[in-house]
PDB file of N, CA and C in Angstrom:
ATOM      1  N   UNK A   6     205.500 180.615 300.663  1.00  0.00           N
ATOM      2  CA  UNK A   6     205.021 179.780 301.724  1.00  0.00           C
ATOM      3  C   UNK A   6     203.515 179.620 301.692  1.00  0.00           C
ATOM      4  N   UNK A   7     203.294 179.096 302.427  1.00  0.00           N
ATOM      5  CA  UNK A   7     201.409 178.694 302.702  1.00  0.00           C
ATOM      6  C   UNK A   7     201.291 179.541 303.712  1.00  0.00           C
ATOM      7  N   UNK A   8     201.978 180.680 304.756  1.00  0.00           N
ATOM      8  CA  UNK A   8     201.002 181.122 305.542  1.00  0.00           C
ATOM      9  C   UNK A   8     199.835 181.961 305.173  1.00  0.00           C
ATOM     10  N   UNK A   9     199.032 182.533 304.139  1.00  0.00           N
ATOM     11  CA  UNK A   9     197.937 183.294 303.617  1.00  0.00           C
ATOM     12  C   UNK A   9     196.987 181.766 303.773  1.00  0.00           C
ATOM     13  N   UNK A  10     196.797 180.349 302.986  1.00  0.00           N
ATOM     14  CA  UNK A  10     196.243 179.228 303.510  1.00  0.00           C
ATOM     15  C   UNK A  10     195.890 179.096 304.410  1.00  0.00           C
ATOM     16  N   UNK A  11     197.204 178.678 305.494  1.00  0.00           N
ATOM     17  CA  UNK A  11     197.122 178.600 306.756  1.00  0.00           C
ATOM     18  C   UNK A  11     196.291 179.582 307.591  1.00  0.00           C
ATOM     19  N   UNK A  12     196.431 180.980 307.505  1.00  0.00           N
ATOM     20  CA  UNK A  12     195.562 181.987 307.988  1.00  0.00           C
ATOM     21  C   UNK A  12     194.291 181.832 307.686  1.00  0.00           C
ATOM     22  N   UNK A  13     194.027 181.973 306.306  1.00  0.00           N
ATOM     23  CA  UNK A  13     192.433 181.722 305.885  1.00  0.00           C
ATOM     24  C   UNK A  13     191.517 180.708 306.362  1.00  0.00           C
ATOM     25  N   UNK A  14     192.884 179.148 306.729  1.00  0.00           N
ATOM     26  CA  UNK A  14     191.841 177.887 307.495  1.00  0.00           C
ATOM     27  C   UNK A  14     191.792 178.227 309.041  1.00  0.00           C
ATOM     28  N   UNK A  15     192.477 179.179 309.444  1.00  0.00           N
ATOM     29  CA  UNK A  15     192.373 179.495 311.109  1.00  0.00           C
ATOM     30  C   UNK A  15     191.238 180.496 311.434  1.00  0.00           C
ATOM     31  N   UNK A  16     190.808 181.079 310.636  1.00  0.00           N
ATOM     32  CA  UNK A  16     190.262 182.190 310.687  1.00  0.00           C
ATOM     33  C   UNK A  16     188.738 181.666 310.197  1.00  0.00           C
ATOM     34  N   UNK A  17     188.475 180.628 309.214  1.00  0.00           N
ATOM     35  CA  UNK A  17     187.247 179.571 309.011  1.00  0.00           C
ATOM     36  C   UNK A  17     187.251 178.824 310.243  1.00  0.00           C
ATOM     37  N   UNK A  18     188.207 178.182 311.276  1.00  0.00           N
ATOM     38  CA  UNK A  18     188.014 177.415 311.973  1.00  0.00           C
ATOM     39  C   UNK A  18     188.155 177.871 313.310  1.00  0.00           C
ATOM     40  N   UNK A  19     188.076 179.237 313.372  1.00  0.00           N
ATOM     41  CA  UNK A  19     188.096 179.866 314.736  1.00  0.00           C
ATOM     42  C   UNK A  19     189.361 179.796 315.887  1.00  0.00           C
ATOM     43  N   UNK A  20     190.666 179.031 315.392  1.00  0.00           N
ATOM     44  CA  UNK A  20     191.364 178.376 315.989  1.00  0.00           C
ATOM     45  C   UNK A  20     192.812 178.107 315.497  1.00  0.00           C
ATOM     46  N   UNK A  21     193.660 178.396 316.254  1.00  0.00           N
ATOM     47  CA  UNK A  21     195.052 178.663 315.840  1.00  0.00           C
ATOM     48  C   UNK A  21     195.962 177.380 315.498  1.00  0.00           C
ATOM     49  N   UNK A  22     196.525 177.484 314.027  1.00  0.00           N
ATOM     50  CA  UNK A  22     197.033 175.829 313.768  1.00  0.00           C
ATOM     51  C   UNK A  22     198.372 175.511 314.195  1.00  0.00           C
ATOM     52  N   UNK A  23     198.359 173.935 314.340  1.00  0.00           N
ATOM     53  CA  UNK A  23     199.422 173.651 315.055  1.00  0.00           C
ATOM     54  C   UNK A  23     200.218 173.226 313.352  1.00  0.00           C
ATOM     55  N   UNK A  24     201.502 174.030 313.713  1.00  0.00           N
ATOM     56  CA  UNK A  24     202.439 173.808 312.581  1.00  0.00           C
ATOM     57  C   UNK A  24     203.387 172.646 312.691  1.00  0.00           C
ATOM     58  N   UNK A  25     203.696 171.564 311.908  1.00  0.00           N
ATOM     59  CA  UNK A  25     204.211 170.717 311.945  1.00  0.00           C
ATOM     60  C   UNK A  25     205.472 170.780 310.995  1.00  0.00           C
ATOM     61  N   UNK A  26     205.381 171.285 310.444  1.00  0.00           N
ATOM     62  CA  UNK A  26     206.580 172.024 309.224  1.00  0.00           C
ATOM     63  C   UNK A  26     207.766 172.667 309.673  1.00  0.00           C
ATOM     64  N   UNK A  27     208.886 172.614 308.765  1.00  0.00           N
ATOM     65  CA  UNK A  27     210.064 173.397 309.522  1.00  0.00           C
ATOM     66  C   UNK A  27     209.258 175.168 309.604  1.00  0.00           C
ATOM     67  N   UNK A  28     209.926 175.769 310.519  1.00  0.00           N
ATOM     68  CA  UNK A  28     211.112 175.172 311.519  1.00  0.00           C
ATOM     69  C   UNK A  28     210.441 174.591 312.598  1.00  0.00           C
ATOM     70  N   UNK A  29     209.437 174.396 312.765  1.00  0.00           N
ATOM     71  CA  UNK A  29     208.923 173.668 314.020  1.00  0.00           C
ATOM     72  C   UNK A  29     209.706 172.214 314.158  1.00  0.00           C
ATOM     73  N   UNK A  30     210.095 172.062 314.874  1.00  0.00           N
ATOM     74  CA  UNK A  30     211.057 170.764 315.528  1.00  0.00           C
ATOM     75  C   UNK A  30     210.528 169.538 315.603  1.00  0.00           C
ATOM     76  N   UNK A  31     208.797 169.435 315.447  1.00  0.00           N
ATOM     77  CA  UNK A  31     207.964 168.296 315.630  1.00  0.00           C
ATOM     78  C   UNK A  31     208.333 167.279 314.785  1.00  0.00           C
ATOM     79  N   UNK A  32     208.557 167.823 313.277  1.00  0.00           N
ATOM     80  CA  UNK A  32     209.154 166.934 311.990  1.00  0.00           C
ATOM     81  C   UNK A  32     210.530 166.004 312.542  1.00  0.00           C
ATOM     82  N   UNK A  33     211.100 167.129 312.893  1.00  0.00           N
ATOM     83  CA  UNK A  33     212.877 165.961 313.191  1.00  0.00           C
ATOM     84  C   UNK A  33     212.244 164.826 314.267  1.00  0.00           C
ATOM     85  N   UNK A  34     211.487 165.663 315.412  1.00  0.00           N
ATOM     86  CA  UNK A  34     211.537 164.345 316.490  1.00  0.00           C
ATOM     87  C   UNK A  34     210.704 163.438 316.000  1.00  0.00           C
ATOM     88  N   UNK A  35     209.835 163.431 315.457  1.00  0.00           N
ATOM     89  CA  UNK A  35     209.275 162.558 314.608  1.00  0.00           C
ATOM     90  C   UNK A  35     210.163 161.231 314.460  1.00  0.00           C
ATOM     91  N   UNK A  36     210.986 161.624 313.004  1.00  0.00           N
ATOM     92  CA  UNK A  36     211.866 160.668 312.706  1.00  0.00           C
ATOM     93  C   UNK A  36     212.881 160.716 313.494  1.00  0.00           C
ATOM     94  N   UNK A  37     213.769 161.095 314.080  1.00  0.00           N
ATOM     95  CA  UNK A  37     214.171 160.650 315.614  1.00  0.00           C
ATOM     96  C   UNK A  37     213.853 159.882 316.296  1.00  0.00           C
ATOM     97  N   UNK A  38     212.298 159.514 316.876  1.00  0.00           N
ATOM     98  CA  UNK A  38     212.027 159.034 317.226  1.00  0.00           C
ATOM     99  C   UNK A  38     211.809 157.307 316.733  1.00  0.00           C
ATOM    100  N   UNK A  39     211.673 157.523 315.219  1.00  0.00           N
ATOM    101  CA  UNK A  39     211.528 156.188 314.750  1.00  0.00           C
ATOM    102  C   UNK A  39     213.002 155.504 314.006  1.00  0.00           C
ATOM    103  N   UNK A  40     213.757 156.595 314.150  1.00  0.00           N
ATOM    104  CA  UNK A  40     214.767 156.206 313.572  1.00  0.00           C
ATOM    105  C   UNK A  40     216.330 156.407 314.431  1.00  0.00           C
ATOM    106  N   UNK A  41     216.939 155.556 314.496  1.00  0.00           N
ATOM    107  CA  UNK A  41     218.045 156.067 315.417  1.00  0.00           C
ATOM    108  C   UNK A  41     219.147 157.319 314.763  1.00  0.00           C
ATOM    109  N   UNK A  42     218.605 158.120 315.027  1.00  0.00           N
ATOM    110  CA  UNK A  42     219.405 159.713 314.763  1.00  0.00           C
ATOM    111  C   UNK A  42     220.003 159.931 315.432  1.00  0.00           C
ATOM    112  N   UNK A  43     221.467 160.133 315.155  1.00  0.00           N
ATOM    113  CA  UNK A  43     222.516 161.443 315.962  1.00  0.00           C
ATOM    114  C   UNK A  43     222.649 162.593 315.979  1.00  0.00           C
ATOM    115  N   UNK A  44     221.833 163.475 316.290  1.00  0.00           N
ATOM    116  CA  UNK A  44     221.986 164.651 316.218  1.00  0.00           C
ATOM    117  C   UNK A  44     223.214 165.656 315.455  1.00  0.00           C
ATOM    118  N   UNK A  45     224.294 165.097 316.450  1.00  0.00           N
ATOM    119  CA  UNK A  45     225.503 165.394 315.772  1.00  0.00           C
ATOM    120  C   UNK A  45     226.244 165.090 314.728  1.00  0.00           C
ATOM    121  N   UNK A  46     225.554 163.904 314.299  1.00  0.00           N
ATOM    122  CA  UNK A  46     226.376 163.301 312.686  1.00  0.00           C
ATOM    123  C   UNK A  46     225.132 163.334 312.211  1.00  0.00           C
ATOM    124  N   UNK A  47     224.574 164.312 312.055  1.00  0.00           N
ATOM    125  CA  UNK A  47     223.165 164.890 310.976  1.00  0.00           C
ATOM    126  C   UNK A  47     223.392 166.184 310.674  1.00  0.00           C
ATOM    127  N   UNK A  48     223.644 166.072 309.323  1.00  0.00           N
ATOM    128  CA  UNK A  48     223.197 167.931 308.641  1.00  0.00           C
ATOM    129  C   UNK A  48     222.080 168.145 307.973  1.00  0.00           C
ATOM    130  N   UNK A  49     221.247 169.259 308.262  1.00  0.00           N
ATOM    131  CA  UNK A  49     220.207 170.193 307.786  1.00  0.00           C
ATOM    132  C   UNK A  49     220.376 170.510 306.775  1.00  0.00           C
ATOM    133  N   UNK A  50     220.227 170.540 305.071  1.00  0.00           N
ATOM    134  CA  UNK A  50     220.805 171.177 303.977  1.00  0.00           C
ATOM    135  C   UNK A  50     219.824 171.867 303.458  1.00  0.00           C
ATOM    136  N   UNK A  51     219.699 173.404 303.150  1.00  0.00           N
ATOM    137  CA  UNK A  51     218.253 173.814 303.027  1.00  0.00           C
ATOM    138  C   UNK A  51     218.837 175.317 302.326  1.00  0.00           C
ATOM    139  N   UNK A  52     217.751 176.005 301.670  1.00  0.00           N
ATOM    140  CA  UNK A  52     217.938 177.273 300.989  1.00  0.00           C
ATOM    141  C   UNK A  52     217.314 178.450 301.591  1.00  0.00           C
ATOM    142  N   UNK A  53     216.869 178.168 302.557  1.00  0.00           N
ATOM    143  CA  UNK A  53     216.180 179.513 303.601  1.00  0.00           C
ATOM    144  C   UNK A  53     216.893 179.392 304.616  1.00  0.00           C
ATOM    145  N   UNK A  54     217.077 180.715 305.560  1.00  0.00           N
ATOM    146  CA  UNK A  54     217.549 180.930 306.837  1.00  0.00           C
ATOM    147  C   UNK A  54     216.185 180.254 307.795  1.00  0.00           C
ATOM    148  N   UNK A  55     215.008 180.894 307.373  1.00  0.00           N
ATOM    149  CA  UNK A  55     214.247 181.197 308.338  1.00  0.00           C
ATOM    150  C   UNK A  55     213.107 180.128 308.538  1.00  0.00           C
ATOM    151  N   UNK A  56     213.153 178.463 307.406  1.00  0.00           N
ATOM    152  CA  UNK A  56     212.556 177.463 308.094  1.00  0.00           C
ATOM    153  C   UNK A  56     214.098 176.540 307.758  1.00  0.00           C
ATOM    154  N   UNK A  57     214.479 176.173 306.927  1.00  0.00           N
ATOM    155  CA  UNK A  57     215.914 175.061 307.045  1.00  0.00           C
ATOM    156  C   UNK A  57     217.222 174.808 308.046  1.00  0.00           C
ATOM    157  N   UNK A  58     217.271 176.337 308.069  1.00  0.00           N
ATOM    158  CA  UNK A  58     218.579 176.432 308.800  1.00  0.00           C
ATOM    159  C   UNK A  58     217.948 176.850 310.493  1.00  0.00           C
ATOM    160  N   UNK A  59     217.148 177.636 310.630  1.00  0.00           N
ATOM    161  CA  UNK A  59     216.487 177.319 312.143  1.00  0.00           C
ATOM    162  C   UNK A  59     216.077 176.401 312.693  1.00  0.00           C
ATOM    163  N   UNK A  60     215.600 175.170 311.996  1.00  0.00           N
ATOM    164  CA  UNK A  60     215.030 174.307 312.072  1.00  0.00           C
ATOM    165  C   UNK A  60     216.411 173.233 312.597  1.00  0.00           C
ATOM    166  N   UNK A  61     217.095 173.112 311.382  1.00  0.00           N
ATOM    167  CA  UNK A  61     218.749 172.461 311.897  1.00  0.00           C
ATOM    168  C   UNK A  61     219.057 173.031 313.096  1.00  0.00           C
ATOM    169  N   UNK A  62     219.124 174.034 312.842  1.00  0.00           N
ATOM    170  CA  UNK A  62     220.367 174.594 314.378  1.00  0.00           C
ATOM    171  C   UNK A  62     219.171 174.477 315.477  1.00  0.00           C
ATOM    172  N   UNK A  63     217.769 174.954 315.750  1.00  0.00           N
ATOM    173  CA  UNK A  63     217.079 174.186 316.822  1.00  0.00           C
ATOM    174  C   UNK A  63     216.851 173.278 317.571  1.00  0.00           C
ATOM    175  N   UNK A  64     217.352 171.974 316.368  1.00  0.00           N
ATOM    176  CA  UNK A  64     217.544 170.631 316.746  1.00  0.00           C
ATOM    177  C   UNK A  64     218.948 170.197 316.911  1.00  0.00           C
ATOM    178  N   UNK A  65     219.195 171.064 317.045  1.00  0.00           N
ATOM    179  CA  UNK A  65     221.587 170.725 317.217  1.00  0.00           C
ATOM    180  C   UNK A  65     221.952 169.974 316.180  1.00  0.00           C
ATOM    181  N   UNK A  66     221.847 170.228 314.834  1.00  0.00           N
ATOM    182  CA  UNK A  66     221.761 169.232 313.826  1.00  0.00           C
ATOM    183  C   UNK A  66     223.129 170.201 313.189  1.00  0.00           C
ATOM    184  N   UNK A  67     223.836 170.302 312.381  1.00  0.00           N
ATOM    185  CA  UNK A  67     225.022 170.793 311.698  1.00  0.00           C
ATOM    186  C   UNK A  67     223.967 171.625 310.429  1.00  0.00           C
ATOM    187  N   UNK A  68     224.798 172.729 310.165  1.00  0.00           N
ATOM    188  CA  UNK A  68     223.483 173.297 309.030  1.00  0.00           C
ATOM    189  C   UNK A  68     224.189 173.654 307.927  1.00  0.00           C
ATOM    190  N   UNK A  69     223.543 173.813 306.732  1.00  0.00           N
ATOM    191  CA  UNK A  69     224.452 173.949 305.898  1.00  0.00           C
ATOM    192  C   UNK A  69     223.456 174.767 304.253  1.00  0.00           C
ATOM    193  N   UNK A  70     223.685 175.695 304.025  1.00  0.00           N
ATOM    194  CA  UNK A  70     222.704 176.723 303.520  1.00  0.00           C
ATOM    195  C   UNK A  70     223.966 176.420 302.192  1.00  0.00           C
ATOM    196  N   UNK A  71     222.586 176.325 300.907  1.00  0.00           N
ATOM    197  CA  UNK A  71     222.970 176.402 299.486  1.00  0.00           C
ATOM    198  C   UNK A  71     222.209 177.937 299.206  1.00  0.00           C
ATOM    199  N   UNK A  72     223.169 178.605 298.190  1.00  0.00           N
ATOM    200  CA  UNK A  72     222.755 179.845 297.748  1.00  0.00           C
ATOM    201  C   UNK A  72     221.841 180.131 296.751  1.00  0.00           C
ATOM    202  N   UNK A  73     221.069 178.773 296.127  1.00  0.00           N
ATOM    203  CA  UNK A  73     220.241 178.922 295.209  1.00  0.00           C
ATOM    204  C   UNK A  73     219.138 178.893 295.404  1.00  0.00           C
ATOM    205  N   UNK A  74     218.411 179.429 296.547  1.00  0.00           N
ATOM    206  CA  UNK A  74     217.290 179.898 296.938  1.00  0.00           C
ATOM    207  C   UNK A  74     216.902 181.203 297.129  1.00  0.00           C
ATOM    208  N   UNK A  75     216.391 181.643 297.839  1.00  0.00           N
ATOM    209  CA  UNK A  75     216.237 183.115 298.149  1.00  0.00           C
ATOM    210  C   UNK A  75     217.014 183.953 299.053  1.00  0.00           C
ATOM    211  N   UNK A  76     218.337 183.332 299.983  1.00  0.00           N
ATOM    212  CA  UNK A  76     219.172 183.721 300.615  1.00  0.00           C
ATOM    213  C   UNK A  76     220.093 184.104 300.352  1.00  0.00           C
ATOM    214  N   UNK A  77     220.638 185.946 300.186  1.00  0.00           N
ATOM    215  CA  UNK A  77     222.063 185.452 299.868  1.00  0.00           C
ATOM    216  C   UNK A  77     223.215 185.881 301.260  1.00  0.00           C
ATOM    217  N   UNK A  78     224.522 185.882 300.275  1.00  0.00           N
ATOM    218  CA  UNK A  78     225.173 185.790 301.692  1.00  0.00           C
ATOM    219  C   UNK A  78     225.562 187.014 302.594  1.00  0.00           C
ATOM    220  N   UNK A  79     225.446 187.982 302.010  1.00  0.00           N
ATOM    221  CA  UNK A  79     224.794 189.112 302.237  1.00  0.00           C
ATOM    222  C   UNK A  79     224.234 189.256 303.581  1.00  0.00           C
ATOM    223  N   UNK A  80     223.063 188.407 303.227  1.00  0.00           N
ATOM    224  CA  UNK A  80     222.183 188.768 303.860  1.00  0.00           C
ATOM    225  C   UNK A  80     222.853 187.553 305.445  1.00  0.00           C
ATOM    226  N   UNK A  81     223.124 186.497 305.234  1.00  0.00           N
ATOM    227  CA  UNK A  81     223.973 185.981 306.318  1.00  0.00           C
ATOM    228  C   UNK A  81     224.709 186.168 306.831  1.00  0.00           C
ATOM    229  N   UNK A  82     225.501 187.251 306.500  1.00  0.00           N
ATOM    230  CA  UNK A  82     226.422 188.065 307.280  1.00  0.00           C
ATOM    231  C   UNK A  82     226.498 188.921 307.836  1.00  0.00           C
ATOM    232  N   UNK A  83     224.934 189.805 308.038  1.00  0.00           N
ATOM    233  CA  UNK A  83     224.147 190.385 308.399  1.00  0.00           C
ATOM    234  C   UNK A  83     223.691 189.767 310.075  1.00  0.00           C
ATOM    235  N   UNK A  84     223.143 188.862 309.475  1.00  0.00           N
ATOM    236  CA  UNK A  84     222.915 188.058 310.967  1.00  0.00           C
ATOM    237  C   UNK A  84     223.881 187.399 312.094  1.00  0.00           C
ATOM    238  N   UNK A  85     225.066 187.115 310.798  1.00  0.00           N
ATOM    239  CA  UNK A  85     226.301 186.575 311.842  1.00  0.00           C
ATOM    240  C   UNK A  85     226.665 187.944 312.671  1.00  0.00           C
ATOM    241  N   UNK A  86     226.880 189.061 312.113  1.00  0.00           N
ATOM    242  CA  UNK A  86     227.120 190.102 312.860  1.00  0.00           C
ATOM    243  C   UNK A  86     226.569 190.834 313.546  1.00  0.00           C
ATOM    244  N   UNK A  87     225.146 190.482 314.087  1.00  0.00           N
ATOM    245  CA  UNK A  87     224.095 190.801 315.105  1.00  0.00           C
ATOM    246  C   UNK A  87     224.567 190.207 316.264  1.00  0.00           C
ATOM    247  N   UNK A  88     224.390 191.307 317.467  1.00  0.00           N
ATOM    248  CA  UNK A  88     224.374 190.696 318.654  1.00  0.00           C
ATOM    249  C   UNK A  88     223.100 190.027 318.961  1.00  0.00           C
ATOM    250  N   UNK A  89     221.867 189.980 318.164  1.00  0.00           N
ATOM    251  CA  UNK A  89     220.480 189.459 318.418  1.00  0.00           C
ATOM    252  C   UNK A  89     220.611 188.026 318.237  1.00  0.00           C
ATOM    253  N   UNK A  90     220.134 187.500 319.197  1.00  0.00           N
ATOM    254  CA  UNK A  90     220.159 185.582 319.598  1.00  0.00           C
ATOM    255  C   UNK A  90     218.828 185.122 318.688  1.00  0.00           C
ATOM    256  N   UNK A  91     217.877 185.505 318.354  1.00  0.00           N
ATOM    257  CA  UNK A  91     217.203 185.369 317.412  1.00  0.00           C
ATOM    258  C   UNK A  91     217.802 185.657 315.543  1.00  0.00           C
ATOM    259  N   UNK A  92     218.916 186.636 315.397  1.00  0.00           N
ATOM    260  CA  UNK A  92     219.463 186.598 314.310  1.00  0.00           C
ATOM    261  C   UNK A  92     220.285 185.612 314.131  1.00  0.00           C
ATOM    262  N   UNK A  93     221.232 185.576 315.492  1.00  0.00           N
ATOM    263  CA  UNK A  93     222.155 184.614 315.447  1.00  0.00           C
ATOM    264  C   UNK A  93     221.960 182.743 315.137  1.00  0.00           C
ATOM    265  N   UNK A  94     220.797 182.625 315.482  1.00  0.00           N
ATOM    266  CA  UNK A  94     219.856 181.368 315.270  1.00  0.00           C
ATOM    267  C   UNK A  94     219.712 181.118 313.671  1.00  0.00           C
ATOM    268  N   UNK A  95     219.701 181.940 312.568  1.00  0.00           N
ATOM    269  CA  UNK A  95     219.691 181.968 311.728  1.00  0.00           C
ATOM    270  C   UNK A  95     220.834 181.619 310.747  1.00  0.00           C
ATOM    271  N   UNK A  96     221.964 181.597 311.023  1.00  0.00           N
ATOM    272  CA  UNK A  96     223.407 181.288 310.749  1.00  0.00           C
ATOM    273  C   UNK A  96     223.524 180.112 310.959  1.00  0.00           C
ATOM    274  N   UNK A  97     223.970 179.450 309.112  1.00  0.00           N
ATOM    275  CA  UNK A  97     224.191 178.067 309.207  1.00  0.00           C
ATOM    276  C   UNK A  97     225.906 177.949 309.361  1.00  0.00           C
ATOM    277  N   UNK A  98     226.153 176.848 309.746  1.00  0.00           N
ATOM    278  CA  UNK A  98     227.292 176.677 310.210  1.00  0.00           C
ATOM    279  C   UNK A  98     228.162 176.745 308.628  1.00  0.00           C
ATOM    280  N   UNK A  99     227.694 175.842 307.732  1.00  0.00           N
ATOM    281  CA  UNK A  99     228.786 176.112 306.000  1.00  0.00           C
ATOM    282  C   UNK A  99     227.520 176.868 305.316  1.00  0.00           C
ATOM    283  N   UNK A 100     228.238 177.224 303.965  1.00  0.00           N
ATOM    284  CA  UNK A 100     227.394 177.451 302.882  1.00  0.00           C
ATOM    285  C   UNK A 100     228.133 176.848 301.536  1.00  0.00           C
ATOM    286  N   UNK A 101     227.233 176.871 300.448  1.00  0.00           N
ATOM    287  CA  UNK A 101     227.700 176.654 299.344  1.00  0.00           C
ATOM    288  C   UNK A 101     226.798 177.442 298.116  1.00  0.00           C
ATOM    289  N   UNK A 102     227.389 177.786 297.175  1.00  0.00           N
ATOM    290  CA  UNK A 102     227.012 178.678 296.070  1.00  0.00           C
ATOM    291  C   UNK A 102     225.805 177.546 295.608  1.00  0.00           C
ATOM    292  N   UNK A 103     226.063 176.020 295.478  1.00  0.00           N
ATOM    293  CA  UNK A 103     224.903 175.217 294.342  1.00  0.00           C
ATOM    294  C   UNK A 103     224.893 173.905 295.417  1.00  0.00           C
ATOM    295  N   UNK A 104     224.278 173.334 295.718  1.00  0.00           N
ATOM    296  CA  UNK A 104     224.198 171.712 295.561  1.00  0.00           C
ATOM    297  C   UNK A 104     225.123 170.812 295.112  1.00  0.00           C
ATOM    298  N   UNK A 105     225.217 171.186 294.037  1.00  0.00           N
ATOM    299  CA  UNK A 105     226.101 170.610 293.430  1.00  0.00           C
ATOM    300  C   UNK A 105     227.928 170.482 293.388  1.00  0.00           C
ATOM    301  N   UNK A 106     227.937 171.837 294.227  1.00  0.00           N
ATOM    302  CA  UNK A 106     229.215 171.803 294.736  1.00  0.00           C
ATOM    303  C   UNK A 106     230.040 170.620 296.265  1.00  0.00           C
ATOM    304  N   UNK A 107     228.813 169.539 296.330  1.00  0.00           N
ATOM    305  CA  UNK A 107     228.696 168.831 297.075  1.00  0.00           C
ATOM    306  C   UNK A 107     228.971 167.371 296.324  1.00  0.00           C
ATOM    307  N   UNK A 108     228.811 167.291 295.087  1.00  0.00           N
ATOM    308  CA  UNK A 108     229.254 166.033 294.407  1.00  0.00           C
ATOM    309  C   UNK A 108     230.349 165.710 294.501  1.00  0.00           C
ATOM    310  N   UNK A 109     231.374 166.416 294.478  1.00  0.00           N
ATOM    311  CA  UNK A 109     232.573 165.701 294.473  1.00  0.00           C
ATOM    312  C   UNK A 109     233.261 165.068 295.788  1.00  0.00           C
ATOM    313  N   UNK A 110     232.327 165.759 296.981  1.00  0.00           N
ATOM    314  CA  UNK A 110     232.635 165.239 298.590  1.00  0.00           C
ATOM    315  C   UNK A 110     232.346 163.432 298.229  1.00  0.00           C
ATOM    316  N   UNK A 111     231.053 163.725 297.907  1.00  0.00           N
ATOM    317  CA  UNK A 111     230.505 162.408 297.828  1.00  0.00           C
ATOM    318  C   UNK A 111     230.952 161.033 297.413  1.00  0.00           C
ATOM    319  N   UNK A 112     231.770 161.526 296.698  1.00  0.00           N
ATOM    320  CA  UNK A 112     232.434 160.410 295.564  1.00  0.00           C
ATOM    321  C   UNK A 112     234.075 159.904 296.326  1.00  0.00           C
ATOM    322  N   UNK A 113     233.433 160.754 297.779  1.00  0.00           N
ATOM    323  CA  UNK A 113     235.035 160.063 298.628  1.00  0.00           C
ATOM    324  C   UNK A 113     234.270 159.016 299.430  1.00  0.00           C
TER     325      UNK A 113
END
């Protein structure tokens, strides 16, 4: 990630930055705003818990975590089985091992 950047320009500029990046929610309403979005017939598709899939499920968006990032499932099942509402926030609704296990939906 960029937060070591981000720190170093807050810390030159005396002043705490406003993040516009997942998971901050500013990005979706953004295009939301310019675009007619359904919340509910929108999925999040992303390889982190902790900006893709928070970011989806923040915005009531459907989430959907590929395993070829730094997440594994492991580690999501971990969080599904927390009573913590901050872990639980982290749990995408599907997963899939590749991306690519998504081509053949497509082609319906």
């Amino acid at each position: 990630g960029t937060g070591c950047l981000v720190k170093a320009v807050e810390t030159a500029a005396q002043r705490e930055a406003f993040i516009v990046g997942k998971p901050n929610r500013y990005m979706f309403d953004c295009v939301a705003s310019e675009f007619d979005i359904d919340p509910a017939r929108t999925i999040m598709v992303g390889d982190r818990l902790d900006t893709d899939i928070l970011m989806g499920n923040s915005c009531g968006l459907t989430t959907l975590l590929t395993l070829t990032g730094v997440t594994t499932l492991d580690e999501v099942k971990g969080h599904q089985e927390s009573s913590c509402p901050a872990r639980q926030s982290l749990v995408p609704n599907y997963y899939v091992d590749s991306i690519a296990d998504l081509l053949p939906a497509l082609g319906d």
